Amino acid sequence: MAVTVKTIAYDGWGSCVEISNGIVDIVATLDLGPRIIRYGFTGESNMFKEDRDRSISNPVNFGGKEDNWYIYGGHRLWTSPEGNPRSYYPDNEAVSWRATESGVVLTPPEEKWTQLQKEIEISMDDSGEVTVLHRITNKGPWPAELALWALSVMAQGGTAIVPQVKRETGLLGNRVLALWPYSRMSDERVSWGDEFVLIRQAQGPTPFKLGTNNENGWAAYYNSKNLFVKYYKHDAAAVYPDYGVSFEAYVNDHFLELESLGELAVLAPGASGSHTEVWNLFQNVELPVGDETALAEEMKHYLKG
């Protein structure tokens, strides 16, 4: 079906832009962000978390000015390594946008403190596959070392599927696992399998976060018989942040994040970096998440290649 682009008012988020092929739709905020606040089948539940009440926030201080960064939900663009206040620059201002042949380009104001200019370009093909191109340009006078970081905040109640690296390396290690201080290896929401690491969104004693050198270049989220799959490029020769991981997952009582990272690089003044994800969405999916062998066979029906 043909793809349409139009402005709408969406569920308390004010002015938004919608991209749809009549089967799936993307909604991105224009009064703040940019956030891709919705991705789902038309008329059905959102795969992304929405914090309409602004109940989850983080206070920040930029040069003596107090402000709040809000989770909002949806999908956002950050820079890694994570730091406060740098990563938490408040994206509370209106976003400019322009339509393309099959989507939109979203451009927030330049970040005054970091002097970074972010941009998200979204396109959808007739099948409903979505390509999200993230760009950051260094507008400052000094080089900036960073990795582009694409974070999808998933709705409650689902399970993340993260593939294990299977490359044969002989006597050398083939996997990197980064864990954060609050992560407990015994967390009951996490299942450590030979094929996958599964992370269930539910309440827990602490948040949990892991990072991996996900050479497979994909991760998925299964919720209410809908399956979201995101793809990105992992470069085995690249340097990645957080001990060399290109993918991270974070879960707490309220949401679960699927996070892909680009290469850690130095942006010269005026230079830009980019990082691309491709999204697919499937409905009426029955996944045997309790049987890893069966799950691996079933996932083959939904993965590229």
mmCIF file of C-alpha atoms in Angstrom:
data_model
loop_
_atom_site.group_PDB
_atom_site.id
_atom_site.type_symbol
_atom_site.label_atom_id
_atom_site.label_comp_id
_atom_site.label_asym_id
_atom_site.label_seq_id
_atom_site.Cartn_x
_atom_site.Cartn_y
_atom_site.Cartn_z
ATOM 1 C CA MET A 1 0.000 0.000 0.000
ATOM 2 C CA ALA A 2 1.108 3.581 -0.645
ATOM 3 C CA VAL A 3 2.819 5.468 2.166
ATOM 4 C CA THR A 4 1.223 8.681 3.427
ATOM 5 C CA VAL A 5 2.705 11.478 5.548
ATOM 6 C CA LYS A 6 0.504 13.920 7.453
ATOM 7 C CA THR A 7 0.415 16.029 10.598
ATOM 8 C CA ILE A 8 -1.932 14.904 13.373
ATOM 9 C CA ALA A 9 -2.730 15.595 17.026
ATOM 10 C CA TYR A 10 -1.837 12.432 18.913
ATOM 11 C CA ASP A 11 -2.997 11.389 22.405
ATOM 12 C CA GLY A 12 -1.770 14.279 24.493
ATOM 13 C CA TRP A 13 1.493 14.733 22.598
ATOM 14 C CA GLY A 14 0.268 17.761 20.679
ATOM 15 C CA SER A 15 1.383 18.273 17.102
ATOM 16 C CA CYS A 16 2.880 15.132 15.552
ATOM 17 C CA VAL A 17 3.657 13.735 12.130
ATOM 18 C CA GLU A 18 2.323 10.322 11.082
ATOM 19 C CA ILE A 19 3.811 8.003 8.488
ATOM 20 C CA SER A 20 1.615 5.074 7.479
ATOM 21 C CA ASN A 21 1.051 2.505 4.783
ATOM 22 C CA GLY A 22 -2.436 1.777 6.125
ATOM 23 C CA ILE A 23 -1.214 -1.326 7.965
ATOM 24 C CA VAL A 24 1.454 0.035 10.314
ATOM 25 C CA ASP A 25 2.056 3.579 11.437
ATOM 26 C CA ILE A 26 4.856 5.682 12.875
ATOM 27 C CA VAL A 27 4.115 8.811 14.906
ATOM 28 C CA ALA A 28 6.830 11.347 15.778
ATOM 29 C CA THR A 29 6.457 14.330 18.087
ATOM 30 C CA LEU A 30 6.895 17.887 16.801
ATOM 31 C CA ASP A 31 6.282 19.912 19.972
ATOM 32 C CA LEU A 32 9.283 18.242 21.643
ATOM 33 C CA GLY A 33 11.973 15.727 20.860
ATOM 34 C CA PRO A 34 12.333 14.437 18.307
ATOM 35 C CA ARG A 35 10.825 11.214 19.609
ATOM 36 C CA ILE A 36 9.305 8.484 17.495
ATOM 37 C CA ILE A 37 6.571 8.062 20.059
ATOM 38 C CA ARG A 38 4.577 5.315 18.325
ATOM 39 C CA TYR A 39 5.217 2.301 16.104
ATOM 40 C CA GLY A 40 2.449 -0.249 15.768
ATOM 41 C CA PHE A 41 -0.260 -1.768 13.642
ATOM 42 C CA THR A 42 -2.894 0.793 12.728
ATOM 43 C CA GLY A 43 -5.611 0.972 15.374
ATOM 44 C CA GLU A 44 -3.766 -1.401 17.713
ATOM 45 C CA SER A 45 -1.419 -1.094 20.682
ATOM 46 C CA ASN A 46 1.869 0.776 20.578
ATOM 47 C CA MET A 47 5.070 -1.286 20.709
ATOM 48 C CA PHE A 48 6.762 1.672 22.416
ATOM 49 C CA LYS A 49 6.356 2.938 25.958
ATOM 50 C CA GLU A 50 4.565 6.288 26.346
ATOM 51 C CA ASP A 51 5.007 8.355 29.503
ATOM 52 C CA ARG A 52 2.221 10.848 28.883
ATOM 53 C CA ASP A 53 2.257 12.008 32.522
ATOM 54 C CA ARG A 54 5.958 12.947 32.376
ATOM 55 C CA SER A 55 6.364 10.834 35.508
ATOM 56 C CA ILE A 56 9.927 9.669 34.720
ATOM 57 C CA SER A 57 12.488 12.467 34.606
ATOM 58 C CA ASN A 58 16.089 13.293 35.371
ATOM 59 C CA PRO A 59 17.196 16.714 36.703
ATOM 60 C CA VAL A 60 20.095 18.309 34.839
ATOM 61 C CA ASN A 61 22.196 21.415 35.297
ATOM 62 C CA PHE A 62 23.780 23.140 32.297
ATOM 63 C CA GLY A 63 26.019 26.007 33.315
ATOM 64 C CA GLY A 64 23.934 26.792 36.384
ATOM 65 C CA LYS A 65 20.586 26.444 34.607
ATOM 66 C CA GLU A 66 18.317 23.803 36.121
ATOM 67 C CA ASP A 67 16.071 21.778 33.829
ATOM 68 C CA ASN A 68 14.482 18.338 33.510
ATOM 69 C CA TRP A 69 15.056 15.633 30.939
ATOM 70 C CA TYR A 70 11.983 13.420 30.496
ATOM 71 C CA ILE A 71 11.937 9.824 29.324
ATOM 72 C CA TYR A 72 8.742 10.511 27.318
ATOM 73 C CA GLY A 73 9.124 7.036 25.786
ATOM 74 C CA GLY A 74 9.342 6.081 22.143
ATOM 75 C CA HIS A 75 12.627 6.103 20.234
ATOM 76 C CA ARG A 76 15.349 8.725 20.684
ATOM 77 C CA LEU A 77 18.901 9.613 19.633
ATOM 78 C CA TRP A 78 21.645 10.033 22.237
ATOM 79 C CA THR A 79 25.422 10.042 22.334
ATOM 80 C CA SER A 80 27.595 7.472 24.109
ATOM 81 C CA PRO A 81 29.456 7.101 26.445
ATOM 82 C CA GLU A 82 26.637 8.079 28.764
ATOM 83 C CA GLY A 83 27.232 11.076 31.000
ATOM 84 C CA ASN A 84 25.200 13.552 32.974
ATOM 85 C CA PRO A 85 24.584 16.249 31.926
ATOM 86 C CA ARG A 86 25.850 15.613 28.363
ATOM 87 C CA SER A 87 23.583 12.690 27.489
ATOM 88 C CA TYR A 88 20.583 14.214 29.248
ATOM 89 C CA TYR A 89 20.305 17.418 27.236
ATOM 90 C CA PRO A 90 16.576 18.269 27.548
ATOM 91 C CA ASP A 91 14.748 17.675 24.283
ATOM 92 C CA ASN A 92 11.734 19.732 25.333
ATOM 93 C CA GLU A 93 11.686 22.247 22.457
ATOM 94 C CA ALA A 94 9.719 22.193 19.209
ATOM 95 C CA VAL A 95 11.170 20.247 16.281
ATOM 96 C CA SER A 96 11.330 21.405 12.675
ATOM 97 C CA TRP A 97 10.506 18.880 9.984
ATOM 98 C CA ARG A 98 10.229 18.338 6.271
ATOM 99 C CA ALA A 99 8.540 15.630 4.266
ATOM 100 C CA THR A 100 10.447 13.321 1.949
ATOM 101 C CA GLU A 101 9.122 10.967 -0.718
ATOM 102 C CA SER A 102 8.479 8.222 1.857
ATOM 103 C CA GLY A 103 8.850 9.835 5.259
ATOM 104 C CA VAL A 104 10.209 12.814 7.167
ATOM 105 C CA VAL A 105 13.381 14.469 8.427
ATOM 106 C CA LEU A 106 13.154 15.712 12.030
ATOM 107 C CA THR A 107 15.562 18.417 13.207
ATOM 108 C CA PRO A 108 15.577 19.705 16.782
ATOM 109 C CA PRO A 109 17.347 22.930 17.744
ATOM 110 C CA GLU A 110 21.118 22.704 18.053
ATOM 111 C CA GLU A 111 22.106 21.734 21.584
ATOM 112 C CA LYS A 112 23.438 24.966 23.080
ATOM 113 C CA TRP A 113 25.651 23.331 25.680
ATOM 114 C CA THR A 114 27.096 20.413 23.696
ATOM 115 C CA GLN A 115 26.991 22.244 20.344
ATOM 116 C CA LEU A 116 25.740 19.095 18.656
ATOM 117 C CA GLN A 117 23.064 19.106 15.974
ATOM 118 C CA LYS A 118 20.956 15.946 15.951
ATOM 119 C CA GLU A 119 18.664 14.777 13.164
ATOM 120 C CA ILE A 120 16.453 11.746 12.599
ATOM 121 C CA GLU A 121 15.282 10.747 9.120
ATOM 122 C CA ILE A 122 12.450 8.206 8.962
ATOM 123 C CA SER A 123 11.294 6.413 5.830
ATOM 124 C CA MET A 124 8.780 3.621 5.278
ATOM 125 C CA ASP A 125 8.377 1.379 2.256
ATOM 126 C CA ASP A 126 5.089 -0.014 0.969
ATOM 127 C CA SER A 127 5.503 -3.195 3.026
ATOM 128 C CA GLY A 128 5.762 -1.203 6.258
ATOM 129 C CA GLU A 129 9.498 -1.708 6.805
ATOM 130 C CA VAL A 130 10.963 1.375 8.455
ATOM 131 C CA THR A 131 14.457 2.809 8.045
ATOM 132 C CA VAL A 132 15.647 5.226 10.723
ATOM 133 C CA LEU A 133 18.767 7.230 9.845
ATOM 134 C CA HIS A 134 20.331 9.055 12.798
ATOM 135 C CA ARG A 135 22.758 11.944 12.200
ATOM 136 C CA ILE A 136 24.837 14.123 14.503
ATOM 137 C CA THR A 137 26.898 17.104 13.354
ATOM 138 C CA ASN A 138 29.534 18.763 15.518
ATOM 139 C CA LYS A 139 28.742 22.487 15.389
ATOM 140 C CA GLY A 140 31.356 23.386 17.977
ATOM 141 C CA PRO A 141 34.962 24.619 17.532
ATOM 142 C CA TRP A 142 36.552 21.504 19.079
ATOM 143 C CA PRO A 143 36.608 17.813 18.112
ATOM 144 C CA ALA A 144 33.997 15.673 19.864
ATOM 145 C CA GLU A 145 34.471 11.967 20.574
ATOM 146 C CA LEU A 146 31.193 10.074 20.637
ATOM 147 C CA ALA A 147 29.164 7.155 19.334
ATOM 148 C CA LEU A 148 25.660 7.610 17.974
ATOM 149 C CA TRP A 149 23.254 5.770 20.244
ATOM 150 C CA ALA A 150 19.750 4.763 19.151
ATOM 151 C CA LEU A 151 17.402 3.829 22.009
ATOM 152 C CA SER A 152 13.959 2.262 21.636
ATOM 153 C CA VAL A 153 11.871 2.385 24.814
ATOM 154 C CA MET A 154 9.561 -0.634 24.640
ATOM 155 C CA ALA A 155 6.159 -0.984 26.292
ATOM 156 C CA GLN A 156 5.681 -3.001 29.444
ATOM 157 C CA GLY A 157 5.092 -6.738 29.565
ATOM 158 C CA GLY A 158 7.229 -8.074 26.728
ATOM 159 C CA THR A 159 10.453 -10.046 26.304
ATOM 160 C CA ALA A 160 13.655 -8.914 24.590
ATOM 161 C CA ILE A 161 15.467 -11.462 22.423
ATOM 162 C CA VAL A 162 19.203 -10.821 22.088
ATOM 163 C CA PRO A 163 21.209 -13.297 19.975
ATOM 164 C CA GLN A 164 24.445 -14.756 21.252
ATOM 165 C CA VAL A 165 27.588 -14.407 19.128
ATOM 166 C CA LYS A 166 28.303 -17.775 17.477
ATOM 167 C CA ARG A 167 31.502 -17.003 15.526
ATOM 168 C CA GLU A 168 34.136 -19.706 15.992
ATOM 169 C CA THR A 169 37.359 -18.168 17.339
ATOM 170 C CA GLY A 170 39.272 -21.241 18.499
ATOM 171 C CA LEU A 171 41.235 -20.511 21.647
ATOM 172 C CA LEU A 172 40.181 -16.865 21.721
ATOM 173 C CA GLY A 173 37.065 -15.364 23.235
ATOM 174 C CA ASN A 174 34.219 -14.466 20.906
ATOM 175 C CA ARG A 175 31.855 -12.523 23.196
ATOM 176 C CA VAL A 176 31.999 -9.319 25.189
ATOM 177 C CA LEU A 177 29.584 -8.890 28.062
ATOM 178 C CA ALA A 178 29.381 -5.507 29.813
ATOM 179 C CA LEU A 179 27.404 -5.251 33.042
ATOM 180 C CA TRP A 180 26.470 -2.179 35.067
ATOM 181 C CA PRO A 181 26.957 -1.918 38.855
ATOM 182 C CA TYR A 182 23.253 -2.409 39.591
ATOM 183 C CA SER A 183 22.936 -5.493 37.330
ATOM 184 C CA ARG A 184 22.552 -8.783 39.188
ATOM 185 C CA MET A 185 23.569 -11.954 37.382
ATOM 186 C CA SER A 186 20.840 -13.780 39.288
ATOM 187 C CA ASP A 187 18.093 -11.409 38.104
ATOM 188 C CA GLU A 188 15.069 -13.623 37.448
ATOM 189 C CA ARG A 189 14.001 -11.498 34.474
ATOM 190 C CA VAL A 190 17.097 -12.639 32.549
ATOM 191 C CA SER A 191 17.571 -16.059 30.925
ATOM 192 C CA TRP A 192 21.096 -16.929 29.780
ATOM 193 C CA GLY A 193 20.863 -19.343 26.860
ATOM 194 C CA ASP A 194 23.287 -20.711 24.284
ATOM 195 C CA GLU A 195 21.350 -19.105 21.422
ATOM 196 C CA PHE A 196 19.841 -16.030 23.101
ATOM 197 C CA VAL A 197 19.791 -13.864 26.147
ATOM 198 C CA LEU A 198 16.134 -13.245 27.002
ATOM 199 C CA ILE A 199 15.153 -10.261 29.155
ATOM 200 C CA ARG A 200 11.595 -10.016 30.428
ATOM 201 C CA GLN A 201 10.109 -6.629 31.274
ATOM 202 C CA ALA A 202 8.715 -6.910 34.797
ATOM 203 C CA GLN A 203 9.334 -5.506 38.241
ATOM 204 C CA GLY A 204 12.647 -6.389 39.831
ATOM 205 C CA PRO A 205 14.761 -5.524 42.855
ATOM 206 C CA THR A 206 17.046 -3.291 40.768
ATOM 207 C CA PRO A 207 17.275 -2.228 37.134
ATOM 208 C CA PHE A 208 19.340 -4.509 34.898
ATOM 209 C CA LYS A 209 21.553 -3.543 31.984
ATOM 210 C CA LEU A 210 23.881 -5.505 29.737
ATOM 211 C CA GLY A 211 25.944 -4.791 26.663
ATOM 212 C CA THR A 212 27.181 -7.218 24.014
ATOM 213 C CA ASN A 213 29.263 -7.246 20.836
ATOM 214 C CA ASN A 214 26.154 -8.303 18.973
ATOM 215 C CA GLU A 215 27.740 -9.377 15.671
ATOM 216 C CA ASN A 216 24.369 -10.648 14.475
ATOM 217 C CA GLY A 217 23.216 -7.037 14.104
ATOM 218 C CA TRP A 218 19.659 -7.527 15.319
ATOM 219 C CA ALA A 219 17.539 -7.693 18.452
ATOM 220 C CA ALA A 220 13.814 -8.209 18.976
ATOM 221 C CA TYR A 221 10.981 -7.526 21.402
ATOM 222 C CA TYR A 222 7.985 -9.853 21.722
ATOM 223 C CA ASN A 223 4.845 -8.457 23.332
ATOM 224 C CA SER A 224 1.154 -9.425 23.087
ATOM 225 C CA LYS A 225 1.797 -11.631 20.027
ATOM 226 C CA ASN A 226 3.497 -8.749 18.200
ATOM 227 C CA LEU A 227 7.181 -9.019 17.280
ATOM 228 C CA PHE A 228 9.419 -5.977 16.757
ATOM 229 C CA VAL A 229 12.805 -6.591 15.128
ATOM 230 C CA LYS A 230 15.472 -3.940 14.729
ATOM 231 C CA TYR A 231 18.597 -4.312 12.609
ATOM 232 C CA TYR A 232 21.826 -2.346 12.585
ATOM 233 C CA LYS A 233 25.353 -2.865 11.267
ATOM 234 C CA HIS A 234 27.999 -4.301 13.599
ATOM 235 C CA ASP A 235 31.535 -3.757 12.333
ATOM 236 C CA ALA A 236 33.986 -6.248 13.834
ATOM 237 C CA ALA A 237 36.877 -3.869 13.088
ATOM 238 C CA ALA A 238 35.245 -0.848 14.753
ATOM 239 C CA VAL A 239 35.841 0.516 18.241
ATOM 240 C CA TYR A 240 32.676 0.689 20.344
ATOM 241 C CA PRO A 241 32.043 2.300 23.747
ATOM 242 C CA ASP A 242 31.398 0.532 27.062
ATOM 243 C CA TYR A 243 34.214 -2.029 26.621
ATOM 244 C CA GLY A 244 33.428 -2.666 22.967
ATOM 245 C CA VAL A 245 29.689 -3.344 22.771
ATOM 246 C CA SER A 246 27.437 -2.378 19.870
ATOM 247 C CA PHE A 247 24.193 -3.341 21.581
ATOM 248 C CA GLU A 248 22.758 -2.706 25.032
ATOM 249 C CA ALA A 249 19.510 -3.609 26.776
ATOM 250 C CA TYR A 250 18.115 -2.010 29.907
ATOM 251 C CA VAL A 251 15.074 -3.011 31.957
ATOM 252 C CA ASN A 252 13.368 -1.513 34.992
ATOM 253 C CA ASP A 253 9.886 -1.600 36.511
ATOM 254 C CA HIS A 254 8.441 0.684 33.830
ATOM 255 C CA PHE A 255 9.946 -0.208 30.447
ATOM 256 C CA LEU A 256 12.667 -2.049 28.531
ATOM 257 C CA GLU A 257 15.137 -0.441 26.146
ATOM 258 C CA LEU A 258 16.724 -1.931 23.018
ATOM 259 C CA GLU A 259 19.794 0.178 22.249
ATOM 260 C CA SER A 260 22.138 -0.031 19.262
ATOM 261 C CA LEU A 261 25.388 1.901 19.032
ATOM 262 C CA GLY A 262 27.530 3.179 16.230
ATOM 263 C CA GLU A 263 31.301 3.328 16.137
ATOM 264 C CA LEU A 264 33.108 5.437 18.728
ATOM 265 C CA ALA A 265 34.753 8.146 16.656
ATOM 266 C CA VAL A 266 36.017 11.720 16.761
ATOM 267 C CA LEU A 267 33.869 14.264 14.920
ATOM 268 C CA ALA A 268 35.934 17.211 13.748
ATOM 269 C CA PRO A 269 34.273 20.649 13.803
ATOM 270 C CA GLY A 270 31.637 20.647 11.067
ATOM 271 C CA ALA A 271 31.796 16.878 10.575
ATOM 272 C CA SER A 272 28.802 14.551 10.802
ATOM 273 C CA GLY A 273 28.303 10.939 11.830
ATOM 274 C CA SER A 274 25.414 8.616 11.051
ATOM 275 C CA HIS A 275 23.903 5.379 12.328
ATOM 276 C CA THR A 276 21.056 3.439 10.695
ATOM 277 C CA GLU A 277 18.462 1.027 12.040
ATOM 278 C CA VAL A 278 15.869 -0.940 10.047
ATOM 279 C CA TRP A 279 12.630 -1.978 11.754
ATOM 280 C CA ASN A 280 10.128 -4.723 10.996
ATOM 281 C CA LEU A 281 6.886 -5.524 12.793
ATOM 282 C CA PHE A 282 4.917 -8.787 12.748
ATOM 283 C CA GLN A 283 1.524 -9.601 14.269
ATOM 284 C CA ASN A 284 -0.221 -12.779 15.461
ATOM 285 C CA VAL A 285 3.146 -14.317 16.289
ATOM 286 C CA GLU A 286 3.438 -17.373 18.547
ATOM 287 C CA LEU A 287 6.955 -17.654 19.957
ATOM 288 C CA PRO A 288 7.992 -20.531 22.274
ATOM 289 C CA VAL A 289 10.099 -18.323 24.561
ATOM 290 C CA GLY A 290 10.369 -21.149 27.084
ATOM 291 C CA ASP A 291 12.079 -23.520 24.617
ATOM 292 C CA GLU A 292 15.296 -22.081 23.198
ATOM 293 C CA THR A 293 15.725 -24.683 20.441
ATOM 294 C CA ALA A 294 12.175 -24.162 19.202
ATOM 295 C CA LEU A 295 12.549 -20.396 19.539
ATOM 296 C CA ALA A 296 15.678 -20.399 17.364
ATOM 297 C CA GLU A 297 13.818 -22.313 14.639
ATOM 298 C CA GLU A 298 10.772 -20.046 14.829
ATOM 299 C CA MET A 299 12.799 -16.838 14.691
ATOM 300 C CA LYS A 300 14.175 -17.889 11.321
ATOM 301 C CA HIS A 301 10.736 -17.096 9.838
ATOM 302 C CA TYR A 302 11.019 -13.445 10.920
ATOM 303 C CA LEU A 303 14.661 -12.567 10.359
ATOM 304 C CA LYS A 304 16.328 -11.275 7.226
ATOM 305 C CA GLY A 305 18.760 -13.725 5.674
#
